[in-house]
Coordinates of C-alpha atoms in Angstrom, one line a residue:
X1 CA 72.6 142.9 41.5
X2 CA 69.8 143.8 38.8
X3 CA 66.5 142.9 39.3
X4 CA 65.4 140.5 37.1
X5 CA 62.4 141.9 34.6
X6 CA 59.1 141.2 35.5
X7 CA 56.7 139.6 32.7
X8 CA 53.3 139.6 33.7
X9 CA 51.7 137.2 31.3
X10 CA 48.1 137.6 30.7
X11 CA 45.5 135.3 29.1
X12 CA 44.3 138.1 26.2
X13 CA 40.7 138.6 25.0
X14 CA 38.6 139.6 22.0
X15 CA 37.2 141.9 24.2
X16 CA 39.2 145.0 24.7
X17 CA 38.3 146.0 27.9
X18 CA 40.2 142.8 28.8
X19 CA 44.0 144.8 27.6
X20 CA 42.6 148.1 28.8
X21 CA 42.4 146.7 32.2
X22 CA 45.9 144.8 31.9
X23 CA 47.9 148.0 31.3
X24 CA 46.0 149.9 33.9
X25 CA 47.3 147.3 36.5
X26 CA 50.5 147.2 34.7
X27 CA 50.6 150.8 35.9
X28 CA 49.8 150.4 38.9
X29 CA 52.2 148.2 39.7
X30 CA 54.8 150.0 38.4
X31 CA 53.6 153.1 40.5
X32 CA 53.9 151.1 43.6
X33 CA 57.3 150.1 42.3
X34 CA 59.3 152.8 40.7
X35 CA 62.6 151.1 39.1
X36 CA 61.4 148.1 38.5
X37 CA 61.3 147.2 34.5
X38 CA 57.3 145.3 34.1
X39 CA 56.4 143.9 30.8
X40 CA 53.6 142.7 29.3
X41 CA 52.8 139.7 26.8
X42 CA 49.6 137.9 25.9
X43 CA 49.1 134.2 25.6
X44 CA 46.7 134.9 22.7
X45 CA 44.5 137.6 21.2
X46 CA 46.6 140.5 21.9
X47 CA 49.8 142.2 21.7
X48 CA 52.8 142.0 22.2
X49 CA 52.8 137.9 22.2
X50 CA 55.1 136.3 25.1
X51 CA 57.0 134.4 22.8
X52 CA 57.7 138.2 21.1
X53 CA 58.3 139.9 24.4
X54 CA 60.9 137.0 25.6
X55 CA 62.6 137.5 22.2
X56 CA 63.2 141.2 22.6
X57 CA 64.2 141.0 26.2
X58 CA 67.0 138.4 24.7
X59 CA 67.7 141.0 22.0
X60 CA 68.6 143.6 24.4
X61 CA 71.1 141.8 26.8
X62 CA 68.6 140.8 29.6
X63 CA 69.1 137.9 31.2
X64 CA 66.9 137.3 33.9
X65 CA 63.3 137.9 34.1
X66 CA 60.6 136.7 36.3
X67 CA 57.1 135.4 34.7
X68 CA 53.7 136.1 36.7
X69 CA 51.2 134.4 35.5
X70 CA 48.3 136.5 35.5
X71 CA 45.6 134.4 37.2
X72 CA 44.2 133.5 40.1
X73 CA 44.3 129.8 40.2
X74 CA 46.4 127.1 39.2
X75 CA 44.9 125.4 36.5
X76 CA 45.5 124.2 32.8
X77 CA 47.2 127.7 31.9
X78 CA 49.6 128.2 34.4
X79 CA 50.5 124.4 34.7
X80 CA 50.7 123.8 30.9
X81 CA 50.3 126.9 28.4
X82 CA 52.5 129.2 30.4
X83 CA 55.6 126.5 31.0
X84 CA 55.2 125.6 27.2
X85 CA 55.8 129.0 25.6
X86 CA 58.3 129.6 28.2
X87 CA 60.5 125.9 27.4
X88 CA 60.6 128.0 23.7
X89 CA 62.4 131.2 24.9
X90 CA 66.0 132.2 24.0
X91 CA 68.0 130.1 26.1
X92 CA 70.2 132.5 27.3
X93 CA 67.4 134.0 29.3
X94 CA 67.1 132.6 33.1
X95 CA 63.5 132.5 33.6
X96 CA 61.6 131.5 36.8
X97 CA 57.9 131.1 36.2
X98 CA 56.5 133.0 39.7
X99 CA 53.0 131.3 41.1
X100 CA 49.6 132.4 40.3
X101 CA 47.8 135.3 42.2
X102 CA 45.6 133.6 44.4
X103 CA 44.5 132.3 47.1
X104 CA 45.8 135.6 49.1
X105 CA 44.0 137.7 51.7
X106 CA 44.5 140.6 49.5
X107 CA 42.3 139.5 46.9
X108 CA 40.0 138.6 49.5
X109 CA 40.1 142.0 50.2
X110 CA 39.8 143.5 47.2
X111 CA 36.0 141.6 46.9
X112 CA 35.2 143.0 50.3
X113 CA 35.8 146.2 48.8
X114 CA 34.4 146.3 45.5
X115 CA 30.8 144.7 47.2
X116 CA 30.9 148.4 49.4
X117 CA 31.9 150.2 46.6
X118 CA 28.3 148.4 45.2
X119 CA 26.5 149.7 48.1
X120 CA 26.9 147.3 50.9
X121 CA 28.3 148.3 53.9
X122 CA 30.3 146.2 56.7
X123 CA 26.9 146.3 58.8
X124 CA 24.8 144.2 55.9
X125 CA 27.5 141.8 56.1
X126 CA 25.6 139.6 58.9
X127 CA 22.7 140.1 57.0
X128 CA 24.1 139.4 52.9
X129 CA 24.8 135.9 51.5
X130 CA 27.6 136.3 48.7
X131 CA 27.8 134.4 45.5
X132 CA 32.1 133.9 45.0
X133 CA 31.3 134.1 41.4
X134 CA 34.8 132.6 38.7
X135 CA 35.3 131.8 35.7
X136 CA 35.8 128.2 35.9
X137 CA 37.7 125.4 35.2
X138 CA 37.9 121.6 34.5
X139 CA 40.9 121.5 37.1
X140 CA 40.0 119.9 40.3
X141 CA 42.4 121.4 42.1
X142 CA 41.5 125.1 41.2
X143 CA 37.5 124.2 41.7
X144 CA 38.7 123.4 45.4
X145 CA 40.8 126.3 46.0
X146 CA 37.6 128.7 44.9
X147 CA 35.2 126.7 47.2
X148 CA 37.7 127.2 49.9
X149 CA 38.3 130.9 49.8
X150 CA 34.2 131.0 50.5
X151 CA 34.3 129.1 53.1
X152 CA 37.2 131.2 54.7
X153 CA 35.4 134.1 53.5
X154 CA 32.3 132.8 55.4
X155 CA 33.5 132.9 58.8
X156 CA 34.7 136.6 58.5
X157 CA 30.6 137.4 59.4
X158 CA 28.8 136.8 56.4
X159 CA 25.0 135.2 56.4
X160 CA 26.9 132.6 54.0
X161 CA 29.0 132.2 50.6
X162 CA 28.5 130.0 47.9
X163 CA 30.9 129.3 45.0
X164 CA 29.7 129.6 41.3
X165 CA 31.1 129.4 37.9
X166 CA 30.8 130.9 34.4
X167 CA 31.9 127.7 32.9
X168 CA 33.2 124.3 33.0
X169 CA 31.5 123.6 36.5
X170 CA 28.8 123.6 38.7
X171 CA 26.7 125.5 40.3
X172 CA 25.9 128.9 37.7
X173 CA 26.0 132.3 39.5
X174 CA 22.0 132.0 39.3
X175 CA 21.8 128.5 40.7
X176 CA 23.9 130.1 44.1
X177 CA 21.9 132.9 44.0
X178 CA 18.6 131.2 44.5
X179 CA 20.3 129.1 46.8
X180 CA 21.6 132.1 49.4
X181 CA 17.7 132.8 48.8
X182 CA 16.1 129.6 49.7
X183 CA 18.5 129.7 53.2
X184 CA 16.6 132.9 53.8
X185 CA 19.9 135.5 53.8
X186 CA 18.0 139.2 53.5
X187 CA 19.9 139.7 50.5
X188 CA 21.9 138.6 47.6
X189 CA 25.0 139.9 46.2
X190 CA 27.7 138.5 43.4
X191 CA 31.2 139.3 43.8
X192 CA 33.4 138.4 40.5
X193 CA 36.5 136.2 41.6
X194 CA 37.9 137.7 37.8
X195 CA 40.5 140.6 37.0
X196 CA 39.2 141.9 34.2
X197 CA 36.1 142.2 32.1
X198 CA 35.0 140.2 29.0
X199 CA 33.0 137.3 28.2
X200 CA 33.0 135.1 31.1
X201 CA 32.3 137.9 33.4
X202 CA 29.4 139.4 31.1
X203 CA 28.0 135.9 32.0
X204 CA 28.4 136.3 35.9
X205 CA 27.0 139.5 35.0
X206 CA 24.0 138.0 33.7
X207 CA 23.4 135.2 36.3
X208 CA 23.2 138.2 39.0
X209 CA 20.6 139.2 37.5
X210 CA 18.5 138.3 40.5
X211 CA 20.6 139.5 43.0
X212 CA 20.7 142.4 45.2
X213 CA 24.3 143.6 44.4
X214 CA 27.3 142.9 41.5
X215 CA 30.1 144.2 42.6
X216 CA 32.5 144.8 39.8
X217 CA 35.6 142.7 38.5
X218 CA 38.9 143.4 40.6
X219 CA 40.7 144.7 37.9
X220 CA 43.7 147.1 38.8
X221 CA 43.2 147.5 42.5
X222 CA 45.9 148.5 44.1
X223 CA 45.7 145.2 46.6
X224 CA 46.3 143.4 43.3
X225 CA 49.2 145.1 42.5
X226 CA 50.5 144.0 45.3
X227 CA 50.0 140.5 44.8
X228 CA 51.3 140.7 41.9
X229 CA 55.3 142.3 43.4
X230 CA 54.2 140.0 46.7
X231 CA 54.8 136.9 43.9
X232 CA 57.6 138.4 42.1
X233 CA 59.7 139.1 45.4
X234 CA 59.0 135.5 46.6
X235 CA 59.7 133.9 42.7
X236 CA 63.2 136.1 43.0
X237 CA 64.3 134.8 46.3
X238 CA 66.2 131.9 45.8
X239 CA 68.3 133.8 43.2
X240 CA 69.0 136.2 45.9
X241 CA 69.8 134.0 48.7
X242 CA 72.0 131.9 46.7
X243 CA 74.4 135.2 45.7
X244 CA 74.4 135.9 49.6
X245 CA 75.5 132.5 50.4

């Protein structure tokens, strides 16, 4: 049996360190998984477009793909814009829309690391409030999956972690990062719950400006790579278990 394509649709940006850091995950992933055909299409801002993408996939004789959504939480993209430009693709494509990045210990991981690649080191940790610093959303359910990845995150032996937001919520990356002050942790660092750079990270960016430490986006970590086949493999399985039945 073929394996089905993978899309990994990403959001797009004006900013083109946002695409740069798309394609170098893109190759990462297909590193880690020689064979397998990855694709890339952009919801708007960049190219190729999804919509253009799913049309040359059709062109070509595919017929099943698999589309990532390129985010960490479920919120108005992956439950709205994604499923809508996918209702418009060539019909005789079988598309299954695979779930959104996070909440996954490897991500969780991939902050640990990118706060010692900053400096910090796993004896600080006891002594080191963290800022969990995303984008944002209006979506209630994604604002409670952030705030309980820091308090999971917490318990692994940090002085504490606070949730912030570059938009659409509350508290700013500066508000938390008076707050870790005021409870008296020695210092302050901001880890960026975001994959790739632009403008709501420049703000993070900005609101650490009082911290101790800002560690740097995810981007194409090789943990996040294997989210990313970790979601495809599990969006792929019921295909596969229904040709074995």
């Amino acid at each position: 049996m073929n394996q089905p394509v993978l899309l990994v649709i990403a959001h797009g940006s004006r900013d083109p360190r946002h695409a740069a850091t798309v394609h170098a995950l893109i190759r990462r992933i297909r590193a880690q998984r020689p064979g397998l055909r990855v694709e890339t299409g952009f919801l708007d801002f960049n190219i190729p477009s999804v919509q253009g993408v799913l049309e040359s996939l059709a062109a070509e004789g595919v017929r099943d793909v698999v589309a990532l959504p390129l985010l960490l939480t479920r919120a108005f993209h992956a439950k709205a814009d994604i499923p809508a430009v996918l209702r418009e693709a060539p019909s005789r494509l079988r598309i299954r829309q695979a779930e959104v990045l996070g909440p996954s210990p490897l991500l969780t991981a991939t902050l640990e690391r990118r706060l010692y690649e900053a400096g910090l080191t796993p004896a600080d940790k006891s002594s080191t409030g963290v800022v969990l610093a995303s984008a944002g959303s209006t979506d209630p359910e994604a604002i409670a999956v952030i705030a309980e990845i820091a308090r999971e995150w917490r318990h692994t032996g940090w002085c504490a972690v606070r949730p912030a937001f570059a938009s659409a919520s509350l508290p700013r990356t500066e508000d938390a990062v008076r707050e870790l002050r005021a409870l008296g942790c020695e210092r302050v660092a901001v880890a960026p719950y975001v994959l790739a750079p632009g403008r709501l990270p420049d703000r993070i960016a900005r609101g650490a400006a009082e911290a101790d430490v800002l560690a740097d986006v995810l981007g194409p970590a090789p943990e996040v790579a294997r989210v990313l086949l970790e979601r495809y493999d599990e969006a792929r399985m019921p295909a596969l278990a229904a040709v074995g039945a």
